[in-house]
PDB file of C-alpha atoms in Angstrom:
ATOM      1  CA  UNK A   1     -23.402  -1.286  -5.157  1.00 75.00           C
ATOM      2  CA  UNK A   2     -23.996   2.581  -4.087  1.00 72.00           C
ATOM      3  CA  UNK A   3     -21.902   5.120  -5.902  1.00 75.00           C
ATOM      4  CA  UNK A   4     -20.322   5.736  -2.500  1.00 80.00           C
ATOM      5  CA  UNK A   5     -19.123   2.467  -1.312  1.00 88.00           C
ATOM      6  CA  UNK A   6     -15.913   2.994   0.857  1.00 90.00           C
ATOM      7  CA  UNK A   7     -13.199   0.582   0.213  1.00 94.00           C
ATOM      8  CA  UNK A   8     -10.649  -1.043   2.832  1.00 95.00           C
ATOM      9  CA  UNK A   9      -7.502  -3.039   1.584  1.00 97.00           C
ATOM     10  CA  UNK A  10      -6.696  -5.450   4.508  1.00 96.00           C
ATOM     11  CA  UNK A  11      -3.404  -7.296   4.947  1.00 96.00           C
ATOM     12  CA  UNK A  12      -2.058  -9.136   6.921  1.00 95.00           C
ATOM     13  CA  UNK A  13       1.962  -8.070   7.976  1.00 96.00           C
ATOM     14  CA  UNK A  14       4.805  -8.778  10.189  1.00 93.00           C
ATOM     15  CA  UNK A  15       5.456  -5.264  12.032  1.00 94.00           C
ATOM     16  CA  UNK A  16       2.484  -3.353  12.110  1.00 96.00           C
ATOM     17  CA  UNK A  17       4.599  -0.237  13.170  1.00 97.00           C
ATOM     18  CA  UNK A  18       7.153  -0.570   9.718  1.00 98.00           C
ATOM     19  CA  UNK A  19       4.390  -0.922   7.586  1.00 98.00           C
ATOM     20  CA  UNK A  20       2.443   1.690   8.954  1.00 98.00           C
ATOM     21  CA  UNK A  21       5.916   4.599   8.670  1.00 98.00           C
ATOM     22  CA  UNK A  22       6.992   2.669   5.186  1.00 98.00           C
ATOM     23  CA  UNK A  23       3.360   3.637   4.104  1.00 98.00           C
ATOM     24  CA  UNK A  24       3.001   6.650   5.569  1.00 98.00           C
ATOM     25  CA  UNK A  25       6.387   7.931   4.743  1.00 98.00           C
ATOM     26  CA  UNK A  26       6.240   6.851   1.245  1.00 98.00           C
ATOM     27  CA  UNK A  27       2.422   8.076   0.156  1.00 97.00           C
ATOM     28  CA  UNK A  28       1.835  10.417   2.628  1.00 96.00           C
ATOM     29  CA  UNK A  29      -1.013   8.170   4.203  1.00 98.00           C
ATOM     30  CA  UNK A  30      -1.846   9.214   7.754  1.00 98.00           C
ATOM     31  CA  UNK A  31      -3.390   6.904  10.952  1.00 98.00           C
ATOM     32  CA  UNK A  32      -6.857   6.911  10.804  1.00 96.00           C
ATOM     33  CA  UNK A  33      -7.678   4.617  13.247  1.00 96.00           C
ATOM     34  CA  UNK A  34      -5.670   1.663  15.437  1.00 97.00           C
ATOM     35  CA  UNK A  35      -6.631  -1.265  17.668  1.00 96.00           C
ATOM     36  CA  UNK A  36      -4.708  -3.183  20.404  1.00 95.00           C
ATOM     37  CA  UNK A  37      -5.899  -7.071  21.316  1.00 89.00           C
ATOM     38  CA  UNK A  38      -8.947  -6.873  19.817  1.00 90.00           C
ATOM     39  CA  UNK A  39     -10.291 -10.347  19.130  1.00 90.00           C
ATOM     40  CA  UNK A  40      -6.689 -11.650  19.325  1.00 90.00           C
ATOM     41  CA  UNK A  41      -5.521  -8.865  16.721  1.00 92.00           C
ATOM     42  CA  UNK A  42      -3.370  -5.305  16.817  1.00 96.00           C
ATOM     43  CA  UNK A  43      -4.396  -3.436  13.437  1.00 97.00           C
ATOM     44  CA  UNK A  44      -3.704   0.331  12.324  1.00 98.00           C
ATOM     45  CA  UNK A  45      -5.643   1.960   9.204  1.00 98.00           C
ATOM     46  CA  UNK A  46      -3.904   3.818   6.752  1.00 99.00           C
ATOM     47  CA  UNK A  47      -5.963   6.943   4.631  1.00 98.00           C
ATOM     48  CA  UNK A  48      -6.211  10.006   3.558  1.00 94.00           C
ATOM     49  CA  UNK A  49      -9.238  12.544   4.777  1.00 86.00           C
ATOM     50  CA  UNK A  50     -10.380  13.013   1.005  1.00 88.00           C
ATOM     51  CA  UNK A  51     -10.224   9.295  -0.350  1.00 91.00           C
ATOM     52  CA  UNK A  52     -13.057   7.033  -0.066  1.00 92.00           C
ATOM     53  CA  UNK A  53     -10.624   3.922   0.934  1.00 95.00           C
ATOM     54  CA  UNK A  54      -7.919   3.121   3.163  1.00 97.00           C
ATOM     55  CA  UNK A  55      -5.345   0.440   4.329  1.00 98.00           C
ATOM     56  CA  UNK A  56      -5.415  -2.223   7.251  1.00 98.00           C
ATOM     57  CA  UNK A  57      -2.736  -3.825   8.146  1.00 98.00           C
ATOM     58  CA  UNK A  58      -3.153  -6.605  11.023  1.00 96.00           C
ATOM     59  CA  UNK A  59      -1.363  -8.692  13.227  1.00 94.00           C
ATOM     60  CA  UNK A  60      -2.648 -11.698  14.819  1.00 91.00           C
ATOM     61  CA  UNK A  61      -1.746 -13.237  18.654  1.00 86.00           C
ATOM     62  CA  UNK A  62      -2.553 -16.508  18.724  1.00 87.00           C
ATOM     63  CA  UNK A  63      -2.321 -17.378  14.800  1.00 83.00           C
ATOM     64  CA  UNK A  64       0.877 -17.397  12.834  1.00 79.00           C
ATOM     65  CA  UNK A  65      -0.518 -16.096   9.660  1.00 82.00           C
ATOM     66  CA  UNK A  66       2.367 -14.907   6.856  1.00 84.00           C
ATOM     67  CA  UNK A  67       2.188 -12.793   4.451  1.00 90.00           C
ATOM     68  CA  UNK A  68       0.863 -14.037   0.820  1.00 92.00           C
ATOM     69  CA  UNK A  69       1.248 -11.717  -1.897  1.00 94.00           C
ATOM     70  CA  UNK A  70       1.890 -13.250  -5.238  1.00 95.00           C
ATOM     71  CA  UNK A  71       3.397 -10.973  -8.266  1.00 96.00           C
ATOM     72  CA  UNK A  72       0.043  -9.852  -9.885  1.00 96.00           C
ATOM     73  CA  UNK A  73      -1.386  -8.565  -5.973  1.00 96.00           C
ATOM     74  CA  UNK A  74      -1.113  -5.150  -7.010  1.00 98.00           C
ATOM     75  CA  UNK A  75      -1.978  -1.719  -5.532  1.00 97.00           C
ATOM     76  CA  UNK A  76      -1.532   0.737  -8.313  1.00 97.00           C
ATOM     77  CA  UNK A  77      -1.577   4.475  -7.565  1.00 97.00           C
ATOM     78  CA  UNK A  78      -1.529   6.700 -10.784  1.00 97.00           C
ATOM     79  CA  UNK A  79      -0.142  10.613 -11.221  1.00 97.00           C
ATOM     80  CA  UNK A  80      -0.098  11.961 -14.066  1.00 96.00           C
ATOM     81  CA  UNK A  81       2.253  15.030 -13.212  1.00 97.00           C
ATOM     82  CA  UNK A  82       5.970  13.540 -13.754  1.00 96.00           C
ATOM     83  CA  UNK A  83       7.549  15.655 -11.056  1.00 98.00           C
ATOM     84  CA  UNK A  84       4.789  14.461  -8.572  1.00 97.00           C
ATOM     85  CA  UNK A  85       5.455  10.375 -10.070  1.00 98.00           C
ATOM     86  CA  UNK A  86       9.279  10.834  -9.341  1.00 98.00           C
ATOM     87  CA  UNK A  87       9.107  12.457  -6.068  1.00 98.00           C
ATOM     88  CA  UNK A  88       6.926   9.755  -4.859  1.00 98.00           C
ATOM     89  CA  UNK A  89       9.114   7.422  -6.304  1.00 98.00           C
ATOM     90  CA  UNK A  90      12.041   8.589  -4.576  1.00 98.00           C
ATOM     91  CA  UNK A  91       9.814   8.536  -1.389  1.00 98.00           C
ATOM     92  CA  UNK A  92       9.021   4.846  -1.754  1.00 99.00           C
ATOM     93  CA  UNK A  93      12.673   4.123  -1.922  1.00 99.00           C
ATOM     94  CA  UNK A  94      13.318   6.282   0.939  1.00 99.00           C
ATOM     95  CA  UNK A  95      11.191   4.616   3.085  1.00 98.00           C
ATOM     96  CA  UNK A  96      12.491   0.970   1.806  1.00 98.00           C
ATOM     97  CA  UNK A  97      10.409  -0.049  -0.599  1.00 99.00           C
ATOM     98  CA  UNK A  98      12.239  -2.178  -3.237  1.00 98.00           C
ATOM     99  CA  UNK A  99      12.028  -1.524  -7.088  1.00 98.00           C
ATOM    100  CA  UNK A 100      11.316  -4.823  -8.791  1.00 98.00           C
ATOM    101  CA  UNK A 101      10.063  -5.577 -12.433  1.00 98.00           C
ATOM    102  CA  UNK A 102       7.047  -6.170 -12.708  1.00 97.00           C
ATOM    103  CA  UNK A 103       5.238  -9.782 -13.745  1.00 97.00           C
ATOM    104  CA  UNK A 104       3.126  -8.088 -16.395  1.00 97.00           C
ATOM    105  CA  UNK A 105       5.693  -6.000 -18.540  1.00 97.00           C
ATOM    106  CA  UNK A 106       2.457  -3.149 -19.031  1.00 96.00           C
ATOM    107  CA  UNK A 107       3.097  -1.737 -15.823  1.00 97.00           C
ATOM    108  CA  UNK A 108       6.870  -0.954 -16.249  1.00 96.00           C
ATOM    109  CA  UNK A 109       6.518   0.872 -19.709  1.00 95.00           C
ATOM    110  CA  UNK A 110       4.708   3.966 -17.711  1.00 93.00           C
ATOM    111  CA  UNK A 111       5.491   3.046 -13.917  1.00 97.00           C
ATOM    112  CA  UNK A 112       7.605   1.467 -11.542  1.00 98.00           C
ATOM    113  CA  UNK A 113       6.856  -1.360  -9.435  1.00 99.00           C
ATOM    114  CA  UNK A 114       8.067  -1.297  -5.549  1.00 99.00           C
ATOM    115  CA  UNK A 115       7.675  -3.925  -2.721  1.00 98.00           C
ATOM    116  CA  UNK A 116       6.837  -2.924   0.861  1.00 98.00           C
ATOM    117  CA  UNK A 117       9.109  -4.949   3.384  1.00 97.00           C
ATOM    118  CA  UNK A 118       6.340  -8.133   3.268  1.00 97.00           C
ATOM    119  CA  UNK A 119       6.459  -8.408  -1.090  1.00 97.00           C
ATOM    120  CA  UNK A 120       3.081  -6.466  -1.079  1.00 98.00           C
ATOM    121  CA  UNK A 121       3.553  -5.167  -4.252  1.00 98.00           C
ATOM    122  CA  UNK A 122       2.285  -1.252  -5.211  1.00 98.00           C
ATOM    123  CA  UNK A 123       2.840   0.036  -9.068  1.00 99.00           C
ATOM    124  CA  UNK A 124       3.107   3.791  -8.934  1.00 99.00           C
ATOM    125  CA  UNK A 125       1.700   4.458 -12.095  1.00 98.00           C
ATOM    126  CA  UNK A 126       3.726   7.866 -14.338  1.00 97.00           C
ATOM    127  CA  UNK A 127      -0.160   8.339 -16.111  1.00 95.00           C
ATOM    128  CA  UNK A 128      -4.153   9.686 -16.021  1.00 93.00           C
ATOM    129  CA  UNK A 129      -6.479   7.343 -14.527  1.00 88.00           C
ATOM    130  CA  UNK A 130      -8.670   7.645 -17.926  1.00 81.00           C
ATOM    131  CA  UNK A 131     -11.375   5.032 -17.272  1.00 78.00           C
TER     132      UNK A 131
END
């Protein structure tokens, strides 16, 4: 795989439009591109101009497809500054996400778990990516 390999998170939801302001709101993501009827589905992308990766979030016309996520589908964002982590936290909660405890107990000794308004689940991480 080359070193520059863009990455796209795709989801399906049940109000494009709230998921796009609860993630925009909360991490400050911004539209990068959106679609109307295209193949029988409305979509919006999600990014940031210096990230390599972004969100889609779709909805389909003719299919009734729900929303998934099990407790260990996890986005996990780190910061390692602890006034950035709580500001961010407050942010999520602002723009309803939903604290929750996390399945695997690691991610709640240095984060907090949240829920966007389909249980997608996103840890916001209070640490250095170090890998």
């Amino acid at each position: 795989m080359p070193g520059k390999t863009k990455l796209r998170i795709a989801r399906p939801v049940t109000d494009i439009e709230a998921t796009s302001e609860q993630y925009r709101g909360a991490f400050g993501l911004a539209v990068i591109f959106t679609f109307k009827d295209h193949d029988g589905f409305d979509g919006v992308m999600l990014g940031h101009k210096d990230h390599d990766w972004h969100f889609e979030f779709t909805h389909s016309h003719t299919h009734a497809i729900a929303p998934t996520p099990t407790v260990e589908d996890l986005v996990v964002f780190y910061y390692p500054d602890e006034k950035e982590w709580s500001a961010v936290v407050a942010k999520a909660e602002s723009f309803g996400f939903k604290k929750v405890k996390s399945f695997n107990p690691y991610w709640d000794a240095n984060g907090v778990t949240v829920e966007d308004r389909d249980g997608y689940r996103v840890v916001i991480q209070r640490a250095e990516w170090s890998l």
